[in-house]
Coordinates of C-alpha atoms in Angstrom, one line a residue:
Chain A
M1 CA 88.6 -58.0 -26.1
K2 CA 86.6 -55.0 -27.3
I3 CA 88.4 -52.3 -29.3
L4 CA 87.1 -48.7 -29.4
V5 CA 88.1 -46.5 -32.4
P6 CA 87.5 -42.8 -32.2
I7 CA 87.0 -41.3 -35.7
K8 CA 86.7 -37.8 -37.0
R9 CA 84.8 -36.3 -39.9
V10 CA 87.2 -33.7 -41.5
V11 CA 87.7 -31.9 -44.7
D12 CA 89.0 -34.3 -47.5
Y13 CA 92.8 -34.2 -47.5
N14 CA 92.9 -33.4 -51.1
V15 CA 90.9 -30.2 -50.7
K16 CA 92.8 -26.9 -50.8
V17 CA 91.0 -25.0 -48.0
R18 CA 89.9 -21.4 -48.2
V19 CA 90.1 -18.8 -45.4
R20 CA 87.1 -16.7 -45.1
A21 CA 87.8 -13.1 -46.0
D22 CA 86.4 -11.7 -42.7
G23 CA 89.0 -13.9 -40.7
S24 CA 86.2 -15.9 -39.1
G25 CA 87.7 -19.3 -40.0
V26 CA 88.1 -21.8 -42.9
D27 CA 85.1 -22.1 -45.4
L28 CA 83.6 -25.6 -44.9
A29 CA 80.4 -24.9 -46.8
N30 CA 80.0 -27.3 -49.8
V31 CA 83.4 -28.7 -49.2
K32 CA 84.0 -32.5 -49.5
M33 CA 84.3 -34.2 -46.1
S34 CA 85.9 -37.6 -45.4
M35 CA 87.1 -39.8 -42.5
N36 CA 90.4 -38.4 -41.2
P37 CA 93.1 -40.4 -42.9
F38 CA 94.8 -41.4 -39.6
D39 CA 91.4 -42.7 -38.4
E40 CA 91.1 -45.0 -41.4
I41 CA 94.4 -46.5 -40.4
A42 CA 93.2 -46.9 -36.9
V43 CA 89.9 -48.6 -38.0
E44 CA 91.9 -50.9 -40.3
E45 CA 94.3 -51.9 -37.4
A46 CA 91.3 -52.7 -35.2
I47 CA 89.8 -54.9 -37.9
R48 CA 93.1 -56.7 -38.5
L49 CA 93.2 -57.5 -34.7
K50 CA 89.7 -58.9 -34.9
E51 CA 90.7 -61.0 -38.0
A52 CA 93.7 -62.2 -36.0
G53 CA 91.3 -63.4 -33.3
V54 CA 92.6 -60.8 -30.7
A55 CA 89.6 -58.6 -30.8
T56 CA 86.0 -59.6 -30.4
E57 CA 84.1 -56.5 -31.2
I58 CA 84.9 -53.1 -32.7
V59 CA 83.0 -49.9 -31.7
A60 CA 83.5 -46.9 -33.6
V61 CA 82.7 -43.4 -32.0
S62 CA 82.5 -40.0 -33.5
I63 CA 81.8 -36.6 -32.0
G64 CA 80.6 -33.5 -33.8
V65 CA 77.7 -32.7 -36.1
K66 CA 74.9 -35.0 -37.1
Q67 CA 76.4 -35.6 -40.5
A68 CA 79.3 -37.4 -38.8
Q69 CA 77.0 -40.5 -39.0
E70 CA 78.2 -40.9 -42.6
T71 CA 81.8 -41.2 -41.4
L72 CA 80.6 -43.9 -38.9
R73 CA 78.8 -45.7 -41.6
T74 CA 82.2 -45.8 -43.6
A75 CA 83.8 -47.4 -40.5
L76 CA 80.9 -49.9 -40.2
A77 CA 81.4 -50.7 -43.9
M78 CA 85.1 -51.2 -43.5
G79 CA 84.3 -53.8 -40.6
A80 CA 83.5 -52.1 -37.4
D81 CA 80.6 -53.8 -35.6
R82 CA 78.6 -50.9 -34.2
A83 CA 78.9 -47.1 -33.8
I84 CA 78.2 -44.4 -31.4
L85 CA 77.6 -40.8 -32.5
I86 CA 77.8 -38.1 -29.9
V87 CA 76.2 -34.9 -31.4
A88 CA 77.9 -32.0 -29.8
A89 CA 77.8 -29.3 -32.4
D90 CA 75.1 -27.8 -34.7
D91 CA 77.5 -26.1 -37.2
V92 CA 80.2 -27.9 -39.1
H93 CA 82.4 -24.9 -38.4
T94 CA 82.5 -25.7 -34.7
D95 CA 85.4 -27.9 -33.9
I96 CA 85.2 -29.5 -30.5
E97 CA 88.6 -29.2 -28.8
P98 CA 90.7 -32.3 -28.0
L99 CA 90.2 -31.9 -24.2
A100 CA 86.3 -32.0 -24.5
V101 CA 86.5 -34.9 -27.0
A102 CA 88.8 -36.8 -24.5
K103 CA 86.3 -36.3 -21.7
L104 CA 83.4 -37.6 -23.9
L105 CA 85.5 -40.5 -24.9
K106 CA 86.3 -41.2 -21.2
A107 CA 82.7 -41.4 -20.5
V108 CA 82.0 -43.7 -23.4
I109 CA 85.0 -45.9 -22.4
E110 CA 83.8 -46.3 -18.8
A111 CA 80.4 -47.5 -20.2
E112 CA 81.9 -49.8 -22.8
A113 CA 85.1 -50.9 -21.0
P114 CA 87.1 -51.7 -24.1
G115 CA 90.6 -53.4 -23.7
L116 CA 92.2 -51.2 -26.2
V117 CA 91.6 -47.8 -27.9
I118 CA 93.1 -47.1 -31.3
A119 CA 92.9 -43.4 -32.4
G120 CA 94.6 -41.6 -35.3
K121 CA 97.8 -39.6 -34.4
Q122 CA 96.3 -36.3 -35.4
A123 CA 93.4 -34.8 -37.2
I124 CA 94.3 -33.2 -40.5
D125 CA 92.1 -30.1 -39.7
N126 CA 93.2 -28.8 -36.3
D127 CA 96.6 -30.6 -36.6
M128 CA 96.6 -30.8 -32.7
N129 CA 98.0 -34.3 -32.1
A130 CA 96.5 -34.4 -28.6
T131 CA 93.4 -36.3 -28.0
G132 CA 94.8 -39.8 -27.6
Q133 CA 97.4 -38.5 -25.1
M134 CA 94.7 -36.6 -23.2
L135 CA 92.4 -39.5 -23.1
A136 CA 95.2 -41.7 -21.7
A137 CA 95.9 -39.1 -19.0
L138 CA 92.2 -38.8 -18.0
L139 CA 91.8 -42.6 -17.7
G140 CA 95.2 -43.1 -16.0
W141 CA 96.0 -45.6 -18.8
S142 CA 99.2 -46.2 -20.7
Q143 CA 99.8 -44.6 -24.1
A144 CA 101.6 -45.7 -27.3
T145 CA 101.6 -42.8 -29.8
F146 CA 102.6 -42.7 -33.4
A147 CA 102.4 -46.5 -33.7
S148 CA 103.8 -48.1 -36.9
E149 CA 103.4 -51.7 -35.5
V150 CA 101.1 -53.2 -32.8
K151 CA 101.4 -56.6 -31.3
V152 CA 99.0 -57.7 -28.5
E153 CA 100.6 -60.2 -26.3
G154 CA 98.3 -61.3 -23.4
D155 CA 97.9 -58.3 -21.1
I156 CA 100.4 -56.1 -22.8
A157 CA 100.8 -54.4 -26.2
V158 CA 104.2 -54.3 -27.8
V159 CA 104.2 -51.1 -29.9
T160 CA 106.7 -49.7 -32.3
R161 CA 106.7 -45.9 -32.4
E162 CA 107.9 -43.5 -35.1
V163 CA 110.1 -40.9 -33.2
D164 CA 112.5 -38.3 -34.3
G165 CA 115.7 -40.1 -35.3
G166 CA 114.2 -43.6 -36.0
L167 CA 111.9 -46.1 -34.3
Q168 CA 111.2 -46.9 -30.6
T169 CA 109.6 -50.0 -29.3
I170 CA 107.9 -50.0 -26.0
S171 CA 105.5 -52.4 -24.2
V172 CA 102.4 -51.0 -22.5
K173 CA 100.0 -52.5 -20.1
L174 CA 96.5 -53.1 -21.3
P175 CA 94.1 -51.3 -21.4
A176 CA 96.0 -48.7 -23.3
I177 CA 95.5 -46.0 -25.9
V178 CA 97.4 -46.4 -29.2
T179 CA 97.6 -43.7 -31.8
A180 CA 98.2 -44.6 -35.4
D181 CA 100.9 -43.3 -37.6
L182 CA 100.8 -43.4 -41.4
R183 CA 103.1 -46.5 -41.6
L184 CA 100.9 -48.7 -39.4
N185 CA 99.0 -50.1 -42.4
E186 CA 97.2 -49.6 -45.7
P187 CA 93.5 -49.2 -45.1
R188 CA 91.1 -51.3 -47.0
Y189 CA 88.3 -49.9 -49.3
A190 CA 84.7 -50.6 -48.3
S191 CA 83.1 -52.9 -50.8
L192 CA 79.6 -52.1 -52.3
P193 CA 77.9 -55.1 -50.4
N194 CA 79.7 -54.1 -47.3
I195 CA 78.4 -50.5 -47.6
M196 CA 74.9 -51.9 -48.0
K197 CA 75.3 -54.2 -45.0
A198 CA 76.7 -51.3 -42.9
K199 CA 73.4 -49.5 -43.2
K200 CA 71.8 -52.2 -41.0
K201 CA 74.5 -52.2 -38.3
P202 CA 73.6 -50.4 -35.1
L203 CA 74.3 -46.8 -34.7
D204 CA 73.5 -45.1 -31.3
E205 CA 72.9 -41.4 -31.2
K206 CA 73.7 -39.5 -28.1
T207 CA 74.4 -36.0 -27.1
A208 CA 77.2 -34.4 -25.0
A209 CA 74.7 -33.6 -22.3
D210 CA 73.9 -37.4 -22.0
Y211 CA 77.5 -37.7 -20.6
G212 CA 77.4 -34.5 -18.6
V213 CA 80.5 -33.1 -20.4
D214 CA 80.8 -29.4 -21.0
V215 CA 82.1 -29.0 -24.6
S216 CA 82.6 -25.2 -24.5
P217 CA 86.1 -24.2 -25.9
R218 CA 89.1 -23.3 -23.6
L219 CA 90.7 -21.6 -26.6
E220 CA 88.9 -18.7 -28.2
V221 CA 89.7 -18.3 -31.9
V222 CA 90.5 -14.6 -32.3
K223 CA 91.0 -14.9 -36.0
T224 CA 92.0 -17.2 -38.8
S225 CA 94.2 -15.7 -41.6
E226 CA 95.9 -16.7 -44.8
P227 CA 99.5 -17.8 -44.4
A228 CA 102.0 -15.3 -45.8
S229 CA 102.1 -16.0 -49.6
R230 CA 105.6 -16.5 -51.3
S231 CA 106.6 -14.0 -54.0
A232 CA 106.6 -15.3 -57.4
G233 CA 109.7 -17.3 -58.3
E234 CA 111.4 -17.6 -61.7
M235 CA 112.2 -20.5 -64.0
V236 CA 115.8 -21.0 -64.9
P237 CA 116.7 -22.7 -68.2
D238 CA 119.6 -24.9 -67.1
V239 CA 121.9 -26.1 -64.3
D240 CA 124.5 -23.4 -65.0
T241 CA 122.0 -20.6 -64.5
L242 CA 120.7 -22.3 -61.4
V243 CA 124.2 -22.6 -59.9
A244 CA 124.9 -18.9 -60.8
K245 CA 121.7 -17.7 -59.1
L246 CA 122.4 -19.8 -55.9
K247 CA 126.0 -18.4 -55.8
D248 CA 124.8 -14.9 -56.4
K249 CA 122.5 -15.2 -53.3
G250 CA 125.4 -16.7 -51.3
L251 CA 123.5 -19.9 -50.7
V252 CA 126.1 -22.3 -51.9
Chain B
M1 CA 105.3 -15.0 -14.4
A2 CA 107.4 -18.2 -14.8
V3 CA 107.7 -20.6 -17.6
L4 CA 108.8 -24.2 -17.3
L5 CA 110.5 -25.6 -20.5
L6 CA 111.0 -29.3 -21.1
A7 CA 114.3 -29.6 -22.7
E8 CA 114.9 -32.0 -25.4
V9 CA 117.2 -34.7 -24.0
T10 CA 118.1 -37.8 -25.9
D11 CA 120.2 -40.5 -24.3
G12 CA 121.6 -37.9 -21.9
A13 CA 122.6 -35.5 -24.6
L14 CA 120.8 -32.1 -25.0
A15 CA 119.4 -31.3 -28.3
L16 CA 120.7 -27.8 -28.2
D17 CA 119.2 -26.4 -31.4
A18 CA 115.5 -27.5 -30.6
T19 CA 115.9 -26.4 -26.9
A20 CA 117.5 -23.0 -27.7
K21 CA 114.7 -22.2 -30.2
A22 CA 112.1 -23.1 -27.7
V23 CA 113.9 -20.9 -25.0
A24 CA 113.9 -18.0 -27.5
A25 CA 110.2 -18.4 -28.0
A26 CA 109.5 -18.9 -24.2
S27 CA 111.6 -15.8 -23.2
K28 CA 108.7 -13.7 -24.5
L29 CA 106.4 -15.2 -21.8
G30 CA 108.7 -14.8 -18.6
D31 CA 111.4 -16.1 -16.6
V32 CA 112.5 -19.5 -18.2
T33 CA 113.2 -22.6 -16.0
V34 CA 114.4 -25.5 -18.1
L35 CA 113.7 -29.1 -16.9
A36 CA 116.2 -31.7 -18.1
A37 CA 114.8 -35.2 -17.4
G38 CA 116.2 -38.6 -18.2
A39 CA 118.1 -41.6 -16.9
S40 CA 121.1 -39.2 -17.2
A41 CA 120.5 -35.6 -17.6
A42 CA 123.0 -33.7 -15.6
A43 CA 125.3 -32.9 -18.6
A44 CA 122.4 -31.8 -20.5
G45 CA 121.2 -29.7 -17.6
E46 CA 124.7 -28.1 -17.5
E47 CA 124.7 -27.4 -21.3
A48 CA 121.1 -26.0 -21.0
A49 CA 122.2 -23.5 -18.2
K50 CA 124.6 -21.8 -20.8
I51 CA 121.7 -20.9 -23.2
A52 CA 121.1 -17.1 -23.1
G53 CA 117.7 -16.3 -21.3
V54 CA 117.5 -19.4 -19.1
A55 CA 117.0 -18.4 -15.5
K56 CA 117.2 -21.7 -13.8
V57 CA 117.8 -25.4 -14.7
L58 CA 116.2 -28.4 -13.0
V59 CA 117.7 -31.7 -13.4
A60 CA 115.7 -34.9 -12.7
E61 CA 117.6 -38.1 -13.1
D62 CA 115.9 -41.3 -12.6
A63 CA 115.8 -44.7 -14.4
S64 CA 112.1 -44.2 -14.9
L65 CA 112.7 -41.1 -17.0
G66 CA 114.9 -43.0 -19.4
H67 CA 113.8 -43.2 -23.0
R68 CA 111.3 -40.4 -22.4
L69 CA 108.3 -42.6 -21.6
A70 CA 105.2 -40.4 -21.4
E71 CA 103.7 -41.6 -18.1
P72 CA 106.5 -40.9 -15.6
T73 CA 107.7 -37.8 -17.6
A74 CA 104.1 -36.3 -17.5
A75 CA 103.7 -37.1 -13.9
L76 CA 107.0 -35.3 -13.0
I77 CA 105.9 -32.1 -15.0
A78 CA 102.4 -32.1 -13.6
G79 CA 103.9 -32.3 -10.1
L80 CA 106.1 -29.2 -10.7
A81 CA 103.2 -27.2 -12.5
S82 CA 102.0 -25.3 -9.5
D83 CA 104.8 -22.7 -9.7
Y84 CA 104.4 -21.9 -13.5
E85 CA 101.9 -20.2 -15.6
H86 CA 103.4 -21.6 -18.8
I87 CA 104.5 -25.2 -19.5
V88 CA 106.3 -25.4 -22.8
A89 CA 108.6 -27.5 -25.1
P90 CA 109.9 -27.7 -28.6
A91 CA 107.3 -29.5 -30.8
T92 CA 109.4 -32.7 -31.2
T93 CA 107.9 -36.2 -31.0
D94 CA 108.9 -36.5 -27.4
A95 CA 107.0 -33.3 -26.5
K96 CA 104.1 -34.2 -28.7
N97 CA 103.9 -37.4 -26.7
V98 CA 104.1 -35.9 -23.3
L99 CA 102.7 -32.3 -23.3
P100 CA 98.9 -33.2 -24.1
R101 CA 99.2 -35.8 -21.3
V102 CA 100.3 -33.1 -19.0
A103 CA 97.7 -30.6 -20.1
A104 CA 94.9 -33.2 -19.4
L105 CA 96.3 -34.0 -16.0
L106 CA 96.1 -30.2 -15.3
D107 CA 92.5 -30.0 -16.9
V108 CA 93.7 -27.4 -19.5
M109 CA 94.0 -27.4 -23.3
V110 CA 97.2 -27.9 -25.0
I111 CA 98.4 -25.4 -27.7
S112 CA 100.3 -27.5 -30.3
D113 CA 102.9 -26.4 -32.8
V114 CA 102.8 -22.7 -32.0
S115 CA 104.5 -20.5 -34.7
G116 CA 104.0 -17.1 -33.2
V117 CA 103.6 -15.6 -29.6
V118 CA 101.3 -12.6 -29.5
D119 CA 101.2 -12.3 -25.6
G120 CA 101.1 -14.6 -22.6
N121 CA 97.5 -15.8 -23.5
T122 CA 97.5 -15.5 -27.3
F123 CA 99.4 -17.6 -29.8
E124 CA 99.3 -18.3 -33.5
R125 CA 99.4 -21.8 -34.9
P126 CA 99.1 -23.3 -38.4
I127 CA 96.0 -25.4 -39.1
Y128 CA 94.8 -27.4 -42.1
A129 CA 98.4 -28.5 -43.2
G130 CA 99.6 -24.9 -42.9
N131 CA 97.0 -23.5 -45.2
A132 CA 95.5 -21.3 -42.5
I133 CA 97.0 -19.6 -39.4
Q134 CA 94.8 -19.5 -36.4
T135 CA 95.2 -17.0 -33.6
V136 CA 93.9 -18.5 -30.3
K137 CA 93.5 -16.9 -26.9
S138 CA 93.6 -19.3 -24.0
N139 CA 91.1 -18.9 -21.2
D140 CA 92.9 -21.6 -19.1
A141 CA 94.8 -20.7 -15.9
K142 CA 97.9 -22.5 -17.2
K143 CA 99.0 -22.6 -20.7
V144 CA 100.6 -25.8 -22.1
V145 CA 102.4 -25.0 -25.4
S146 CA 104.6 -26.7 -27.9
F147 CA 106.6 -24.4 -30.2
R148 CA 107.2 -25.1 -33.9
T149 CA 111.0 -24.7 -33.8
A150 CA 111.4 -23.8 -37.5
S151 CA 109.4 -20.6 -36.7
F152 CA 111.9 -19.2 -34.1
D153 CA 115.6 -18.4 -34.1
A154 CA 117.7 -20.2 -31.6
A155 CA 118.7 -18.3 -28.4
G156 CA 122.5 -17.7 -28.2
D157 CA 124.9 -18.9 -25.5
G158 CA 126.3 -16.9 -22.7
G159 CA 123.8 -17.8 -20.0
S160 CA 124.8 -18.8 -16.4
A161 CA 121.7 -20.3 -14.9
S162 CA 121.9 -22.1 -11.6
V163 CA 121.4 -25.8 -11.7
E164 CA 119.2 -27.6 -9.1
T165 CA 118.7 -31.4 -8.7
I166 CA 115.2 -32.6 -8.2
S167 CA 113.6 -36.0 -7.7
A168 CA 111.4 -37.9 -10.1
A169 CA 107.7 -38.5 -9.5
A170 CA 106.6 -42.0 -8.6
N171 CA 106.6 -44.1 -11.7
P172 CA 103.1 -45.3 -12.5
G173 CA 104.7 -48.4 -14.1
L174 CA 102.3 -48.5 -17.0
S175 CA 105.0 -48.8 -19.8
E176 CA 108.4 -50.2 -20.4
W177 CA 111.1 -49.4 -23.0
V178 CA 112.0 -52.4 -25.2
E179 CA 114.5 -51.1 -27.8
D180 CA 115.5 -48.2 -30.1
K181 CA 116.2 -48.5 -33.8
V182 CA 118.1 -45.2 -34.4
A183 CA 119.1 -44.3 -38.0
A184 CA 122.8 -43.4 -37.9
S185 CA 123.7 -40.3 -39.6
D186 CA 126.8 -38.0 -40.0
R187 CA 124.8 -35.5 -41.7
P188 CA 123.3 -32.3 -40.0
E189 CA 120.0 -32.9 -38.2
L190 CA 117.0 -32.4 -40.6
T191 CA 115.1 -29.8 -38.5
S192 CA 118.1 -27.6 -37.7
A193 CA 120.1 -27.8 -41.0
G194 CA 120.8 -24.6 -43.0
I195 CA 120.4 -26.6 -46.3
V196 CA 118.0 -29.5 -46.9
V197 CA 118.0 -31.5 -50.1
S198 CA 114.8 -33.7 -50.5
G199 CA 113.9 -36.4 -53.0
G200 CA 110.5 -37.7 -53.9
R201 CA 108.8 -40.4 -55.9
G202 CA 110.5 -39.2 -59.1
V203 CA 113.9 -40.5 -57.8
G204 CA 112.6 -43.9 -58.6
S205 CA 114.5 -46.2 -56.4
E206 CA 116.5 -46.6 -53.2
E207 CA 119.8 -46.9 -55.2
D208 CA 119.0 -43.8 -57.1
F209 CA 118.4 -41.9 -53.9
K210 CA 122.2 -41.8 -53.6
L211 CA 122.0 -38.9 -56.1
I212 CA 120.1 -36.9 -53.6
E213 CA 122.5 -37.9 -50.8
N214 CA 125.6 -37.0 -52.9
L215 CA 124.2 -33.6 -53.7
A216 CA 123.4 -33.1 -50.0
D217 CA 126.8 -34.2 -48.9
K218 CA 128.3 -31.7 -51.3
L219 CA 126.4 -28.9 -49.8
G220 CA 126.8 -30.0 -46.3
A221 CA 123.0 -30.4 -46.1
A222 CA 120.5 -32.7 -44.5
V223 CA 118.6 -35.2 -46.6
G224 CA 114.8 -35.1 -46.7
A225 CA 112.1 -37.0 -48.3
S226 CA 108.5 -36.9 -49.4
R227 CA 105.9 -39.3 -48.2
A228 CA 105.9 -41.0 -51.6
A229 CA 109.7 -41.7 -51.4
V230 CA 109.3 -43.0 -47.8
D231 CA 106.4 -45.2 -48.5
S232 CA 108.2 -46.6 -51.6
G233 CA 111.1 -47.6 -49.4
Y234 CA 113.7 -45.2 -51.0
A235 CA 114.3 -43.4 -47.8
P236 CA 113.7 -44.0 -44.0
N237 CA 110.6 -42.6 -42.2
D238 CA 112.4 -40.1 -40.1
W239 CA 113.6 -38.3 -43.3
Q240 CA 109.9 -37.4 -44.1
V241 CA 109.2 -33.7 -44.5
G242 CA 105.6 -32.5 -44.3
Q243 CA 102.4 -32.4 -42.3
T244 CA 102.9 -35.7 -40.6
G245 CA 106.7 -35.7 -40.8
K246 CA 109.2 -32.9 -39.9
V247 CA 108.8 -29.3 -40.4
V248 CA 111.8 -27.6 -41.6
A249 CA 112.6 -23.9 -42.5
P250 CA 116.2 -23.9 -43.9
D251 CA 118.0 -21.1 -45.7
L252 CA 117.8 -23.3 -48.8
Y253 CA 115.4 -26.3 -49.7
V254 CA 116.1 -28.2 -52.8
A255 CA 113.1 -30.3 -53.8
I256 CA 113.9 -33.0 -56.4
G257 CA 111.3 -35.2 -58.1
I258 CA 108.6 -33.9 -55.6
S259 CA 105.4 -32.8 -57.0
G260 CA 104.5 -30.5 -54.1
A261 CA 101.3 -32.0 -52.5
I262 CA 99.6 -29.9 -49.8
Q263 CA 101.0 -32.3 -47.1
H264 CA 104.5 -31.9 -48.2
L265 CA 104.4 -28.1 -48.7
A266 CA 103.2 -27.9 -45.0
G267 CA 106.6 -29.1 -43.8
M268 CA 108.9 -26.8 -46.0
K269 CA 107.2 -23.7 -47.4
D270 CA 108.6 -21.5 -44.8
S271 CA 112.1 -22.2 -46.2
K272 CA 113.9 -18.9 -47.2
V273 CA 114.8 -20.1 -50.7
I274 CA 113.1 -23.0 -52.4
V275 CA 114.5 -24.7 -55.5
A276 CA 112.5 -27.2 -57.5
I277 CA 113.9 -29.7 -60.1
N278 CA 111.1 -31.5 -61.8
K279 CA 110.4 -32.8 -65.3
D280 CA 106.7 -31.9 -65.0
E281 CA 106.4 -28.1 -65.6
E282 CA 102.9 -28.3 -64.2
A283 CA 104.0 -29.7 -60.8
P284 CA 102.6 -27.6 -57.9
I285 CA 106.0 -27.3 -56.4
F286 CA 106.8 -24.6 -59.0
Q287 CA 104.2 -22.4 -57.4
V288 CA 106.3 -22.0 -54.3
A289 CA 109.8 -22.3 -55.7
D290 CA 112.0 -19.3 -56.0
F291 CA 114.0 -21.1 -58.6
G292 CA 112.5 -23.8 -60.8
L293 CA 114.2 -25.9 -63.3
V294 CA 112.2 -28.3 -65.6
A295 CA 114.6 -31.0 -66.3
D296 CA 115.2 -34.8 -65.8
L297 CA 116.6 -35.1 -62.4
F298 CA 118.9 -38.0 -63.6
D299 CA 120.8 -35.4 -65.7
A300 CA 120.4 -32.2 -63.6
V301 CA 121.3 -33.6 -60.2
P302 CA 124.6 -35.1 -61.2
A303 CA 125.4 -31.9 -63.2
L304 CA 124.5 -29.8 -60.2
T305 CA 126.6 -31.9 -57.8
E306 CA 129.6 -31.5 -60.1
K307 CA 129.3 -27.8 -60.6
L308 CA 129.0 -27.2 -57.0
G309 CA 132.4 -28.8 -56.4

C-alpha cells in the first residue's frame, strides 16, 4: 500500500510572530520556517507503517512557495521515498486556503492512488483544522481525525481519536484520510547520512495549473491585528496576600 | 437570512453551554434553526428549543448518526443546506470533524474558530496560536463557521421554538463506531467552568497532581493541564489547555508550575483574571498574569487550599 503524506512549511513553532504595523498580515520575512509539527507526526506514522510492513511506499506532498522543497527534503531524510512539490504561490505571505489545497491533493491522489493519506490535524499558522476533512469529502472517502493510534487491519483502519471528554475508537474503510494528533507518536530526527541521502531522492516539481486547480482565495483577508494586550499585573509576596487580592475581587 | 446551527449532542444529551454560546453568536446572523442529530436526540432537541433566540429545532434520530460519525452527519447537513445562508456550530471536536467536510461538499471554505462576528460575511478569528487576529470576508454564497465558544456569552433560556422531526440522510457506510473511553468527572466541564486550576510540568508526578485537583475541588473549579503535564502522564489528554487542546476563558485561571509557552497561552489568555504560581520568576506566564506569586508550588498550593477553606 502506498501512503501519501501532505506536509506544510510554516513559521517555526517557537517563533513569536509579529503583526505588521499596517495590518497587512504577519511578518514572515527572515523568520525561521520549519515543517508543521503535526505533519512531522504524520510522516513518522507513515514511516512506522512502512517499517511494520503495512506500507510499501511513502510519497510526501507540499503546496506553496518554491522553498517548500526544503521541507520535503526533511520528510525524505526522515524516511519518505519521494516527494511532489506543487508551486502555487510566489510570496511566502500567500497562504493557500485548505479548500484549494484539498483540491490539489485530490488531483495528486487520483494520479497516485494511495491506500491511505496521513495529514496533520492542523497547521500552526492558520490554525484551520480543515484540510484533511475537506479532502475526505472531495474524494468521498472516510475520515479519522485527531488520531492518537492507527492500526491497519486488512481493508480497514482502526483509529483511536482524541475527542472532547476522552477517546473514541472508530474503524474506517480504506482508502481513508487520517489526521494526526500530538499523541500519535514521537517523530524521529533525520540523521546526517539520511539528510545527505535525501538530496538524491526524487522530488517532482509541479504547478497548480498542471492540475487545473484555481487557488484563488474564497476568504478575503481584510486585516490582521494584534490581539488585545493584557494590562500589567502585579507580583504578590505570599499566599495570604494572594488570597486577600482574590477575595477583594470577589473571585473566591 | 437563515442560520442552521449544529447542536452539540453527546449520547443523547445536549451540551447546553456550548450550544447556547453558539446560539448567541449565530443570532447576529439571522433566524437560528438548531439541528439536533444523534441515535437519540429528541430530548436534546426539546432542551435546545428553550434557548432564547432559537426560532426552530430540527431533530434527526437515526442509528447512523450515533457517536457523531463525520460521514453520515455531514451528508445530513449538506442535504439541508439549500435553505440556509449560514451553517454554524460551536468549535468542539465534533464540529471540527464535521463542518470542514460539509463545507467541501458545498464547495465553500470553512471559517474555523471564529471569535468575533463583524457582519454576515465578515468574521474575526485568531491565527498563529492566538498571536494575531485575522478579519476575513467570505466571498462564498454559503458561510460555514465554527464559533470559539470561549469568546461568546451563552444565550439565556426562555425560548419556545417549534420542534420538527426530520429523517437522516443515506448512510455512506464508510465508518463504524467501535468504543468510547470517556474520562469520568464530577467536576465542572473545562470549557464552561467559571474557575480553572491548571498544572504543568512543575507538578512533577501524577500523584502530586492531586494537589492541583484538591485546590480545584475547594474552588469548585475544573482542572486543566499543560501539554508537558499531559505528555508526562500526570493528567489525561482531555484536560489539555492550549492551541491543540481546549480554549478556555474563565473568570479565574490559576496556572501552577506552568512556564507559559506560546501554545499554552493560546488556550487561556482571554481569561478574565490569571493567577500564576511558579518558582521561576523569569517564567513567561508572569507576563500575562494579573497576580503572580514566585514560590515553590509544593508549599504554596497546600497553603492556598487551606486558606480558601
